[in-house]
Each structure stands twice: as C-alpha cells, then as structure tokens.
PDB file of C-alpha atoms in Angstrom:
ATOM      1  CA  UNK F1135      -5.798 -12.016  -2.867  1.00  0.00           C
ATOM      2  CA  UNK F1136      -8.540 -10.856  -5.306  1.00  0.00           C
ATOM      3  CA  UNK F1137     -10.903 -10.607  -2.829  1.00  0.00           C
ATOM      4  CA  UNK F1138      -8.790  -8.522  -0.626  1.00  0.00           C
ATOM      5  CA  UNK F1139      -7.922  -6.278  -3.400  1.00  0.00           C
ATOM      6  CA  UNK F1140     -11.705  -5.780  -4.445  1.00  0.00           C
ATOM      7  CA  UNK F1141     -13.016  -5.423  -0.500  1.00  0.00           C
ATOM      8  CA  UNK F1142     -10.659  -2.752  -0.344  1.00  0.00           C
ATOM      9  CA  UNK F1143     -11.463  -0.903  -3.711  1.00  0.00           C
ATOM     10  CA  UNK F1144     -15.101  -0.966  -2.949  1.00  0.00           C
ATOM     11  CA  UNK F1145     -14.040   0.437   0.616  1.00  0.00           C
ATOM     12  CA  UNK F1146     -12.093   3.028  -1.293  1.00  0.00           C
ATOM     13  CA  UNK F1147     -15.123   4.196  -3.768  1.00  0.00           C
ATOM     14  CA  UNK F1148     -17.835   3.924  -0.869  1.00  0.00           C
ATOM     15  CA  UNK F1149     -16.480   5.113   2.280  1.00  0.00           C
ATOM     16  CA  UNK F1150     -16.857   8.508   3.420  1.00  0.00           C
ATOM     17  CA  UNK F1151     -14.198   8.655   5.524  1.00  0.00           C
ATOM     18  CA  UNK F1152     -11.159  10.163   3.739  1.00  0.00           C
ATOM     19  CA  UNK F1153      -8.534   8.967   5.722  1.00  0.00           C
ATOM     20  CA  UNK F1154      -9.820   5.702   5.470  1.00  0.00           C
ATOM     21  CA  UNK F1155      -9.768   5.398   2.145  1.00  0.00           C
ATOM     22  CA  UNK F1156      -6.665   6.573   1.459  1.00  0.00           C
ATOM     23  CA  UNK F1157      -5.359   3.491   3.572  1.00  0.00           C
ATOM     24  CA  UNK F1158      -7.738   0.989   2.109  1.00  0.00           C
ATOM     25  CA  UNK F1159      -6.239   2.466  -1.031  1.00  0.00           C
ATOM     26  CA  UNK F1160      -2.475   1.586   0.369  1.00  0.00           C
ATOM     27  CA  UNK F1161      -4.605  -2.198   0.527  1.00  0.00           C
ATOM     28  CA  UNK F1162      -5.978  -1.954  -2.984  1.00  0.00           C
ATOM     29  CA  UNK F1163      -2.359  -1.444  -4.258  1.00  0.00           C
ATOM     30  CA  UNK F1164      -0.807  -3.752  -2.223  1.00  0.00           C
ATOM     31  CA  UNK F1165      -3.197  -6.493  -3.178  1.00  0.00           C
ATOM     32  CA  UNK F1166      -2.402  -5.717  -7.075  1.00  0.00           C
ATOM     33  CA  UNK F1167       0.770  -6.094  -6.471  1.00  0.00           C
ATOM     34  CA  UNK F1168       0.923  -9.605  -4.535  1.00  0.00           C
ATOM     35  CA  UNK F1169      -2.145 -10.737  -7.800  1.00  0.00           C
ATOM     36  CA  UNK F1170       0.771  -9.764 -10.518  1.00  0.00           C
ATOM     37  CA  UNK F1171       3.093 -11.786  -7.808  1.00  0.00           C
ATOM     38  CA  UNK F1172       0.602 -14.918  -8.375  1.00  0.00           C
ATOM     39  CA  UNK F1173       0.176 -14.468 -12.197  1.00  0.00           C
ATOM     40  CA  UNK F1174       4.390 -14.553 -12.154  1.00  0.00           C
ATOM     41  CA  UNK F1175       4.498 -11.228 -13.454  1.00  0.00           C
ATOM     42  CA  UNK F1176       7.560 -10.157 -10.812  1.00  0.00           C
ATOM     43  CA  UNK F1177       8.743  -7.102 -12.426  1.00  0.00           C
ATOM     44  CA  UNK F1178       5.061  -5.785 -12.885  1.00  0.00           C
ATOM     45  CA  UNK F1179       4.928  -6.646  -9.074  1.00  0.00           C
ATOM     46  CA  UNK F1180       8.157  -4.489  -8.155  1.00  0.00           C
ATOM     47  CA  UNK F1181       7.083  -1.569 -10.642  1.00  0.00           C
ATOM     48  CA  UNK F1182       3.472  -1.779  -8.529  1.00  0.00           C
ATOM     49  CA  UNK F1183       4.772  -0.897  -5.281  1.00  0.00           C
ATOM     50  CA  UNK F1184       7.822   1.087  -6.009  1.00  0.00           C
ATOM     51  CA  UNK F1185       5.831   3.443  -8.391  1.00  0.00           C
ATOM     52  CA  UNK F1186       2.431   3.335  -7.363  1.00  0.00           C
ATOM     53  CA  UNK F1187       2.659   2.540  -4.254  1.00  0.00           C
ATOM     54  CA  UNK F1188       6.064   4.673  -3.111  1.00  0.00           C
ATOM     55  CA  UNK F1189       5.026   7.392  -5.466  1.00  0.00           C
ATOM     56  CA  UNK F1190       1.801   7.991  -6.142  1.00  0.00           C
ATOM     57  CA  UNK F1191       0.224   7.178  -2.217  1.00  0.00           C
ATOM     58  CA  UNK F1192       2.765   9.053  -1.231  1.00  0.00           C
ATOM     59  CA  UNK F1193       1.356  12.295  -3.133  1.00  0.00           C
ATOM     60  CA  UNK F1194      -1.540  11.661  -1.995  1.00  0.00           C
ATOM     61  CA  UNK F1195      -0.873  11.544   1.724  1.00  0.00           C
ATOM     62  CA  UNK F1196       1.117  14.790   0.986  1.00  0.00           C
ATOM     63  CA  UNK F1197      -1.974  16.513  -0.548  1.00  0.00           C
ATOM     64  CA  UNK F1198      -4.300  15.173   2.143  1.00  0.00           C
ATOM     65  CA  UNK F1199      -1.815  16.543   4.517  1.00  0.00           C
ATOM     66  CA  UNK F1200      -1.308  20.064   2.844  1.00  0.00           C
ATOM     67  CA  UNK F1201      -5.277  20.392   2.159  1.00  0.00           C
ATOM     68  CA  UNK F1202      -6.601  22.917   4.889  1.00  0.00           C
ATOM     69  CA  UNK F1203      -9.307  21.830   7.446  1.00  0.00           C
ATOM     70  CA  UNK F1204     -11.891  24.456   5.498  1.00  0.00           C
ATOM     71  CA  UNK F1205     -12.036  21.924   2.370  1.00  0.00           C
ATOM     72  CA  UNK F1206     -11.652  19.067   4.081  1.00  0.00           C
ATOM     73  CA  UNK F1207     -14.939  19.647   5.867  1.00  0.00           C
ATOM     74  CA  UNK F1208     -16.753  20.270   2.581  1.00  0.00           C
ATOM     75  CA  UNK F1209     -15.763  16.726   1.668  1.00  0.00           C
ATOM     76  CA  UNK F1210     -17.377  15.889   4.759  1.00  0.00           C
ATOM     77  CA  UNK F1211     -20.138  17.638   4.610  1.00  0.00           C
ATOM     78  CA  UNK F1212     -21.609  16.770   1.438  1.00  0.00           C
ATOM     79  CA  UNK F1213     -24.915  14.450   2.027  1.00  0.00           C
ATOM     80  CA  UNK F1214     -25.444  13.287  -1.402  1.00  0.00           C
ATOM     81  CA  UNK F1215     -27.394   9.856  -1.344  1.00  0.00           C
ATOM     82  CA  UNK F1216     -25.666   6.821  -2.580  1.00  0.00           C
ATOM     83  CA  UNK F1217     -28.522   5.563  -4.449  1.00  0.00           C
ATOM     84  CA  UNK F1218     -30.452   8.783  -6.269  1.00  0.00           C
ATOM     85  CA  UNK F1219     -31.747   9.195  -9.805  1.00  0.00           C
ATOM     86  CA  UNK F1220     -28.685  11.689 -10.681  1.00  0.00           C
ATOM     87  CA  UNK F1221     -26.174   8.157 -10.115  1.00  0.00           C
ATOM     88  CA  UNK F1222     -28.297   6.176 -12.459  1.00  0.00           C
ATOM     89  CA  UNK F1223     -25.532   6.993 -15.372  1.00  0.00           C
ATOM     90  CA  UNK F1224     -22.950   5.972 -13.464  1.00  0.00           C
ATOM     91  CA  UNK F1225     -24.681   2.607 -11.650  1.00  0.00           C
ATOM     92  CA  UNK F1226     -25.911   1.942 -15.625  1.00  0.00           C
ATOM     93  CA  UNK F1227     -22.281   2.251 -16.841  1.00  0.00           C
ATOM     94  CA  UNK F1228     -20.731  -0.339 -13.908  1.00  0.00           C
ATOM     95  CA  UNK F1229     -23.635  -2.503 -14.235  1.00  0.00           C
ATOM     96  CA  UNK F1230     -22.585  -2.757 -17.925  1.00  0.00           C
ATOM     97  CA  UNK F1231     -19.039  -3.013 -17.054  1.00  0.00           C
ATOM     98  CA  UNK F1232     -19.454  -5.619 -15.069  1.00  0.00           C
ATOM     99  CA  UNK F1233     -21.868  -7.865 -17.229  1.00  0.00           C
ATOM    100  CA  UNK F1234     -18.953  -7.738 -20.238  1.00  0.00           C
ATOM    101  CA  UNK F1235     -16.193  -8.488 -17.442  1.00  0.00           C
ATOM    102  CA  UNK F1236     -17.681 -11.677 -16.387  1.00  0.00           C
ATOM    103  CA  UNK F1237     -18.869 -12.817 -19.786  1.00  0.00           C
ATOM    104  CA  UNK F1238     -15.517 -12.439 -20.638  1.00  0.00           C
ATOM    105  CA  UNK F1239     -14.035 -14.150 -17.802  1.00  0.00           C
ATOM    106  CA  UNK F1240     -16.631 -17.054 -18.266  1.00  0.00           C
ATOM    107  CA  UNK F1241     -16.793 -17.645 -21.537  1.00  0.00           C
ATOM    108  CA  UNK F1242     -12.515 -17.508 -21.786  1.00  0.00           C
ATOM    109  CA  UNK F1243     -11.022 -20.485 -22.002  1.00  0.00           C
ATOM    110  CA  UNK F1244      -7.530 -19.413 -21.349  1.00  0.00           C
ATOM    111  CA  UNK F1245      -5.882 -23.194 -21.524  1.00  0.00           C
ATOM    112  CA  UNK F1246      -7.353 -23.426 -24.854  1.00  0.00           C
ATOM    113  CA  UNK F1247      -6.069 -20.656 -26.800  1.00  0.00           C
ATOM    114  CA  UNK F1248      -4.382 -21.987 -29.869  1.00  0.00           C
ATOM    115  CA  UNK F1249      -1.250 -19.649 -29.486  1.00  0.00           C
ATOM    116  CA  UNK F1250      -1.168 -21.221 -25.913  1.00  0.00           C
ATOM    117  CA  UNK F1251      -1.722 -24.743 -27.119  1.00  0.00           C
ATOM    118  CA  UNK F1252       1.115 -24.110 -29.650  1.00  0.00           C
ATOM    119  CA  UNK F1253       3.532 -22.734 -27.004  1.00  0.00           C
ATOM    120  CA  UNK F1254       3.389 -25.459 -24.923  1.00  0.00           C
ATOM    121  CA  UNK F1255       3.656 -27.947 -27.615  1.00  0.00           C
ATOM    122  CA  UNK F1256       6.839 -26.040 -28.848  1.00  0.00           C
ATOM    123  CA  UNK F1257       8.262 -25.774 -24.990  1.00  0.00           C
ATOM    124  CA  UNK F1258       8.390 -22.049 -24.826  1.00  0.00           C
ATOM    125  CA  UNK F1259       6.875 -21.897 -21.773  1.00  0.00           C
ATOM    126  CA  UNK F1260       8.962 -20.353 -18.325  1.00  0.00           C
ATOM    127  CA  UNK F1261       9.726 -22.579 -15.759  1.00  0.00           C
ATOM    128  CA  UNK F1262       8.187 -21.680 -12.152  1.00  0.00           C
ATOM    129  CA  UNK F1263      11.406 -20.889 -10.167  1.00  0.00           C
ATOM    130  CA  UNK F1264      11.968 -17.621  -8.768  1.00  0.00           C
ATOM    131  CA  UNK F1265      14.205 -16.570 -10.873  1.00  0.00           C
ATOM    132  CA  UNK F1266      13.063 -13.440 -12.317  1.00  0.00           C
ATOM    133  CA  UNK F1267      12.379 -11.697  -8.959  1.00  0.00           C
ATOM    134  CA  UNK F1268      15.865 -12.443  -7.597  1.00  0.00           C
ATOM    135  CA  UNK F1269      17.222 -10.900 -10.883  1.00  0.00           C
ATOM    136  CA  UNK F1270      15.766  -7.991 -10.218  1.00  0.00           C
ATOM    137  CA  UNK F1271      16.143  -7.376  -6.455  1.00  0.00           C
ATOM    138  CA  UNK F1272      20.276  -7.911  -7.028  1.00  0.00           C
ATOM    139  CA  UNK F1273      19.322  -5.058  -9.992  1.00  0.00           C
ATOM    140  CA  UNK F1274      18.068  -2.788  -7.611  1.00  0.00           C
ATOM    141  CA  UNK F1275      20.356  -3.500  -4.727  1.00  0.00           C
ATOM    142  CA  UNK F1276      23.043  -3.456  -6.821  1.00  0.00           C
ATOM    143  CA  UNK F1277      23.292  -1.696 -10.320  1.00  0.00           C
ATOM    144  CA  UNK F1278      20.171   0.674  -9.267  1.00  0.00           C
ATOM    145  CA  UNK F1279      21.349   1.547  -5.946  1.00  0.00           C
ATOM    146  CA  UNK F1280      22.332   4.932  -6.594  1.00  0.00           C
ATOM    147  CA  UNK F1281      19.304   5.887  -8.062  1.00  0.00           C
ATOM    148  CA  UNK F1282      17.317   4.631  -5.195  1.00  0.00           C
ATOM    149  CA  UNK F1283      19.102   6.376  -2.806  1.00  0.00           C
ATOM    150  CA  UNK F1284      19.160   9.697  -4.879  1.00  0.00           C
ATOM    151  CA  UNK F1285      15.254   9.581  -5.173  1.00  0.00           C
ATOM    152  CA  UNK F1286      14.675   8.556  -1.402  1.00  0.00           C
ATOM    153  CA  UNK F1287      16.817  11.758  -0.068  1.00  0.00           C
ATOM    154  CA  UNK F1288      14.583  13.842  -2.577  1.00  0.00           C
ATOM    155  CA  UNK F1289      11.625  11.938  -1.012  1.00  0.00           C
ATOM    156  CA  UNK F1290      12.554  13.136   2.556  1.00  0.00           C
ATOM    157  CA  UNK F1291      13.671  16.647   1.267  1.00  0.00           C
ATOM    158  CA  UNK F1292      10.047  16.723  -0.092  1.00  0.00           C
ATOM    159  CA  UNK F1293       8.578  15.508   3.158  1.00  0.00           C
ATOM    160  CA  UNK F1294      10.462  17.922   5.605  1.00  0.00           C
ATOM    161  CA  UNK F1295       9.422  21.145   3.033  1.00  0.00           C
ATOM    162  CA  UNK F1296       5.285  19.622   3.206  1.00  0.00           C
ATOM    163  CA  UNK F1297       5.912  19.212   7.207  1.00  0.00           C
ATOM    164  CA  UNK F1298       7.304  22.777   6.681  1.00  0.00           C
ATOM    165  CA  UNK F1299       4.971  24.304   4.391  1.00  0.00           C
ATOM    166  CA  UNK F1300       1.482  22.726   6.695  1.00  0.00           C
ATOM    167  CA  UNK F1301       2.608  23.986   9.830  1.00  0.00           C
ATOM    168  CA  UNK F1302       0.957  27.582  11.104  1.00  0.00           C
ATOM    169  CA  UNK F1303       3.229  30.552  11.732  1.00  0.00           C
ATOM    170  CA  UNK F1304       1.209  31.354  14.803  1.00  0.00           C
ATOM    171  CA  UNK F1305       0.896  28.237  16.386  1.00  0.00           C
ATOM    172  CA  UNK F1306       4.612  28.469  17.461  1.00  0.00           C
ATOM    173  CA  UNK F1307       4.184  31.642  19.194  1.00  0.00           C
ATOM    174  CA  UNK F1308       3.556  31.718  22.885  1.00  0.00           C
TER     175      UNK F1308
END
C-alpha cells in the first residue's frame, strides 16, 4: 500500500501531464486512506476519502474543468528542465527531508517505547476486531444520513452550475 501511495505521489509531482496527475492524485489519496485502514485508524480512513477525497478532488476536477484552454496550454508549454541549478533549493530541501525521515524511521523502535511497554503491561491496548469501522458506517447510514444527502444534492447543484458555467454560448448556435 505504501508503495502504491508513493508511485503515485511521485507521478503526481513529476508528470507533466495534468490530467494525469490529477488521477494519480485520486491514487495518492486513496492509498492514504487504505495505509490509515492498516494502521487501524478507521475513522481517519472514512474522514480521508469523504473529505479529501469527495471534497477536495472534487474541486479540483471542477477547476481543471472551468480553467480555459488559453492557460491550460501555458501549463503545457512551459519547458523548464527537471534537473537545473535554479531546483537545487528545492532538491537540497527533499534531500534533507528525506535523510531525517529515514533516520527517524530507522533508528525508532516503536515496540520499545516505554509508554507502549507500559500500556501493554496494563492491558489498555484495542483488540483487532472491526469494530470501530462498523460503528461508524451505521453512524453515517444512519444518524448522519441527512446530512449526507443534503451535501450530495448541493454537490450535484454545484456540478450542473460548473457544466453550466464551462459551456460556450456560441457553440449551441447553428
């Protein structure tokens, strides 16, 4: 799952194709959301692609869609090199990044935490059963259902005015 989610992020910051990236970016979110799954964070999970993936792609497809064909082909257009002297900054800055990340995640020896050690000693640990992401489907199917449904017909009423607001007036003239 990791690896999916960081092949598609490094899609997403090195492709040049924009409508690419925007689904590689669906991918990227999508992947999150199944590596909260895995670390039993369920609600973090839902929240991921409700929100960010419901929402925020969403707006994103909308402004791709409403952007005119003039600045999309700027985008295009630009031929800056990948590797240059005026991206040293910003290769110095991830190269740095990424040394810290995996000393961290090498020299972190998260079974050996003392807090950790303590909490399983004392038994306040959660059982692995499924639990928490059944609580909160019934949640949303049942107490939030309303709300849901509310925000998805203002979803669509968004959707039909961008469909409205991007088409030409004289491309429906004969």
């Amino acid at each position: 799952m990791a690896f999916i989610t960081l092949g598609s992020a490094l899609v997403v910051a090195a492709g040049k194709n924009l409508v690419r990236s925007i689904f590689m970016f669906f991918v990227t979110l999508f992947g999150l959301a199944g590596l909260y799954v895995l670390a039993l964070a369920d609600f973090v999970a839902v929240t991921q692609i409700v929100i960010y993936v419901g929402g925020i792609l969403v707006l994103i497809l909308f402004a791709f869609m409403l952007s005119g064909k003039e600045a999309l082909d700027k985008v295009e257009v630009q031929k800056n090199k990948f590797i240059s002297l005026s991206n040293a900054p910003a290769f110095f800055l991830a190269g740095l990044f990424a040394v810290i990340m995996l000393n961290v995640i090498f020299k972190a020896h998260v079974d050996q935490l003392p807090w950790v050690i303590e909490s399983v000693k004392a038994g306040n640990t959660m059982p692995i059963d499924g639990t928490g992401i059944n609580k909160i489907g019934v949640n949303l199917m049942t107490r939030y259902l309303l709300p849901f449904e509310v925000i998805s017909i203002l979803l669509m009423v968004a959707l039909v005015g961008a469909a409205h607001l991007s088409r030409r007036e004289g491309a429906n003239q004969v």
